[in-house]
């Protein structure tokens, strides 16, 4: 089957689009990645030249639609899979349906933080979310045709067993690591871990170098997936703290970030903040360990830092589970099956 995978212009879903396209290709499909990051400069140009932001937005969406229609004509896909925040118009999706092309969105973002699904979900034939109830029912209530729970996944290409060089271990390694954006809940937590050897990676941490003295490793740029893999493989423990929407409704914001699965594939011991969906993905204790609050985290950091045998047992078990159940190949096969598009 021919598939067209559409990335957003901005945001963290682009690597997921790339991983989905590669996974579909490995599953035997003719998959094309439409990388809309190429429209970033045009977006900024229009914002500067148009009389209003609304006028800039209208012209931008029209230019993207022309580009996408040309690619649809050239590639003639049977399925168009769009990532969250891809700038698509209802008219474009209606035209796909009229041509017998199935459309789907994988909304790999927190639905509480990004509410545009409220008007987009009904445009697609299938709408995949990374949260369960009550989100699924809410998406149905806005007119979505078919709503499915499809969690994030990990890139099997990062599950390398090639040993790191001493130079790589020195550059990327710390006792305790974190890779991701400096959301306020993360800055607050790491500011309380001054007694531990912590390495923080990801764009934005450089703004907190004074508060987090000695922790920020590379905080002014995005880290590539290959570098992320090396960070995990060179470190003892990953603190996997999910981003917070800034309220106490944890159960409403519950989802598993891609880091949960990528880290398992890369072979690093994870301490993960408690998530109600986590037990569906990994066994708590044998595969990953959770923490609740700073005090609990500090106790577990101290314990597992000196118990390498227990860490390694979890790493091995989590990696086997991730390879079996949580790769992008598995997710794309699941998605196709849900949509009735399996061979």
Coordinates of N, CA and C in Angstrom, one line a residue, residues 64-149:
X64 N 0.5 25.4 1.8 CA 0.7 24.0 2.2 C -0.2 23.1 1.5
X65 N -1.5 23.5 1.3 CA -2.5 22.6 0.7 C -2.1 22.4 -0.8
X66 N -1.6 23.4 -1.5 CA -1.2 23.2 -2.9 C -0.1 22.2 -2.9
X67 N 0.9 22.4 -2.0 CA 2.0 21.4 -2.0 C 1.5 20.0 -1.7
X68 N 0.6 19.8 -0.8 CA 0.2 18.5 -0.4 C -0.7 17.9 -1.6
X69 N -1.5 18.7 -2.2 CA -2.3 18.1 -3.3 C -1.4 17.7 -4.5
X70 N -0.3 18.4 -4.7 CA 0.6 17.9 -5.8 C 1.2 16.6 -5.4
X71 N 1.6 16.4 -4.1 CA 2.2 15.2 -3.7 C 1.2 14.0 -3.8
X72 N 0.0 14.3 -3.4 CA -1.1 13.3 -3.5 C -1.3 12.8 -4.9
X73 N -1.3 13.8 -5.8 CA -1.4 13.4 -7.3 C -0.2 12.6 -7.7
X74 N 1.0 12.9 -7.3 CA 2.2 12.2 -7.7 C 2.3 10.8 -7.0
X75 N 2.0 10.7 -5.7 CA 2.2 9.5 -5.0 C 1.0 8.6 -5.0
X76 N -0.2 9.1 -5.2 CA -1.5 8.4 -5.2 C -1.6 7.4 -4.0
X77 N -1.6 7.9 -2.8 CA -1.6 7.1 -1.6 C -3.0 6.5 -1.4
X78 N -3.0 5.3 -0.7 CA -4.2 4.8 -0.2 C -4.5 5.3 1.2
X79 N -3.5 5.7 1.9 CA -3.6 6.2 3.3 C -2.8 7.5 3.4
X80 N -3.3 8.5 4.0 CA -2.6 9.7 4.4 C -2.6 9.7 6.0
X81 N -1.4 9.7 6.6 CA -1.3 9.7 8.0 C -0.6 11.0 8.5
X82 N -1.3 11.8 9.2 CA -0.8 13.1 9.6 C -0.4 13.1 11.1
X83 N 0.7 13.7 11.4 CA 1.0 13.8 12.8 C 0.3 15.0 13.5
X84 N 0.3 15.0 14.8 CA -0.3 16.1 15.5 C 0.3 17.5 15.1
X85 N -0.5 18.5 15.0 CA -0.1 19.9 14.6 C 0.2 20.1 13.2
X86 N 0.1 19.1 12.3 CA 0.3 19.3 10.9 C -0.8 20.3 10.4
X87 N -0.4 21.3 9.6 CA -1.3 22.3 9.2 C -2.2 21.9 8.0
X88 N -3.3 21.2 8.3 CA -4.2 20.7 7.3 C -5.5 21.4 7.4
X89 N -6.1 21.6 6.2 CA -7.5 22.2 6.1 C -8.5 21.1 6.0
X90 N -9.7 21.4 6.4 CA -10.8 20.5 6.3 C -11.1 20.1 4.9
X91 N -11.0 21.1 4.0 CA -11.2 20.9 2.6 C -10.3 19.9 2.0
X92 N -9.0 19.9 2.4 CA -8.0 18.9 1.9 C -8.4 17.5 2.3
X93 N -8.9 17.3 3.6 CA -9.2 16.0 4.0 C -10.5 15.5 3.4
X94 N -11.5 16.5 3.1 CA -12.7 16.1 2.4 C -12.4 15.6 1.0
X95 N -11.5 16.3 0.4 CA -11.1 15.9 -1.0 C -10.4 14.5 -1.0
X96 N -9.6 14.2 0.0 CA -9.1 12.9 0.1 C -10.2 11.8 0.2
X97 N -11.2 12.1 1.0 CA -12.3 11.1 1.2 C -13.0 10.9 -0.1
X98 N -13.2 12.0 -0.9 CA -13.9 11.9 -2.1 C -13.2 11.1 -3.2
X99 N -11.9 11.0 -3.0 CA -11.0 10.2 -3.9 C -10.8 8.8 -3.4
X100 N -11.4 8.4 -2.3 CA -11.3 7.1 -1.7 C -10.0 6.9 -1.0
X101 N -9.4 8.0 -0.6 CA -8.1 7.9 0.2 C -8.4 8.0 1.7
X102 N -8.0 7.0 2.5 CA -8.2 7.0 3.9 C -7.3 8.0 4.6
X103 N -7.9 8.8 5.5 CA -7.1 9.8 6.3 C -7.1 9.4 7.8
X104 N -5.9 9.6 8.4 CA -5.8 9.3 9.8 C -4.8 10.4 10.4
X105 N -5.1 10.7 11.7 CA -4.2 11.5 12.5 C -3.7 10.8 13.7
X106 N -2.4 10.9 13.9 CA -1.8 10.3 15.2 C -1.5 11.5 16.0
X107 N -2.4 11.8 17.0 CA -2.2 13.0 17.8 C -1.3 12.7 19.0
X108 N 0.0 12.8 18.7 CA 1.0 12.4 19.7 C 1.4 13.5 20.6
X109 N 0.4 14.2 21.1 CA 0.5 15.3 22.0 C -0.5 15.2 23.1
X110 N -0.3 15.9 24.2 CA -1.2 15.9 25.3 C -2.5 16.7 24.9
X111 N -3.6 16.0 24.8 CA -4.8 16.7 24.4 C -5.3 17.8 25.3
X112 N -4.8 17.8 26.5 CA -5.2 18.9 27.4 C -4.4 20.2 27.1
X113 N -3.2 20.0 26.6 CA -2.3 21.2 26.3 C -2.6 21.7 24.9
X114 N -2.9 20.8 24.0 CA -3.2 21.2 22.6 C -4.6 20.8 22.2
X115 N -5.5 21.8 22.4 CA -7.0 21.5 22.2 C -7.5 21.5 20.7
X116 N -6.6 21.7 19.7 CA -7.0 21.8 18.4 C -7.7 20.5 17.8
X117 N -7.6 19.4 18.6 CA -8.3 18.2 18.2 C -9.8 18.4 18.2
X118 N -10.2 19.4 19.0 CA -11.7 19.6 19.2 C -12.3 20.0 17.9
X119 N -11.6 20.6 17.0 CA -12.2 20.9 15.7 C -11.6 20.1 14.5
X120 N -10.5 19.4 14.8 CA -9.9 18.6 13.7 C -10.3 17.2 13.7
X121 N -10.7 16.6 14.8 CA -10.9 15.2 14.9 C -11.9 14.7 13.9
X122 N -13.0 15.4 13.7 CA -14.1 15.0 12.9 C -13.7 15.0 11.4
X123 N -12.6 15.7 11.1 CA -12.2 15.8 9.6 C -11.6 14.5 9.1
X124 N -11.1 13.7 10.1 CA -10.3 12.5 9.7 C -11.2 11.2 9.7
X125 N -10.8 10.2 8.9 CA -11.5 8.9 9.0 C -11.2 8.2 10.3
X126 N -9.9 8.3 10.8 CA -9.4 7.7 12.0 C -8.6 8.7 12.8
X127 N -8.8 8.7 14.1 CA -8.1 9.6 15.0 C -7.4 8.8 16.1
X128 N -6.1 8.8 16.2 CA -5.4 8.1 17.2 C -4.8 9.0 18.2
X129 N -5.0 8.7 19.5 CA -4.6 9.5 20.6 C -3.7 8.7 21.5
X130 N -2.8 9.4 22.3 CA -1.9 8.7 23.2 C -2.5 8.7 24.7
X131 N -3.7 9.1 24.8 CA -4.4 9.0 26.1 C -5.7 8.2 26.0
X132 N -6.1 7.6 27.1 CA -7.3 6.8 27.1 C -8.5 7.7 27.6
X133 N -9.3 7.1 28.4 CA -10.5 7.8 28.9 C -10.0 8.9 30.0
X134 N -10.7 10.0 30.1 CA -11.9 10.4 29.4 C -11.7 11.0 28.0
X135 N -10.4 11.1 27.5 CA -10.1 11.7 26.3 C -10.8 11.1 25.1
X136 N -10.8 9.7 25.0 CA -11.4 9.0 23.9 C -12.8 9.4 23.8
X137 N -13.6 9.4 24.9 CA -15.0 9.8 24.8 C -15.2 11.2 24.4
X138 N -14.3 12.1 24.9 CA -14.4 13.5 24.5 C -14.2 13.7 23.0
X139 N -13.2 13.0 22.4 CA -12.9 13.1 21.0 C -14.1 12.6 20.2
X140 N -14.8 11.5 20.7 CA -16.0 11.0 20.0 C -17.1 12.0 20.0
X141 N -17.2 12.8 21.1 CA -18.3 13.7 21.3 C -18.2 14.9 20.3
X142 N -17.0 15.2 19.8 CA -16.9 16.3 18.8 C -17.1 15.8 17.4
X143 N -17.5 14.5 17.2 CA -17.8 14.0 15.9 C -16.8 13.2 15.2
X144 N -15.8 12.7 15.9 CA -14.8 11.9 15.3 C -15.4 10.5 14.9
X145 N -15.0 10.0 13.7 CA -15.6 8.8 13.2 C -15.1 7.6 13.9
X146 N -13.8 7.4 14.0 CA -13.2 6.3 14.7 C -12.0 6.8 15.6
X147 N -12.1 6.5 16.9 CA -11.1 7.0 17.8 C -10.4 5.8 18.4
X148 N -9.0 5.8 18.4 CA -8.2 4.7 18.9 C -7.1 5.2 19.8
X149 N -6.9 4.3 20.8 CA -5.7 4.6 21.7 C -4.5 3.9 21.0

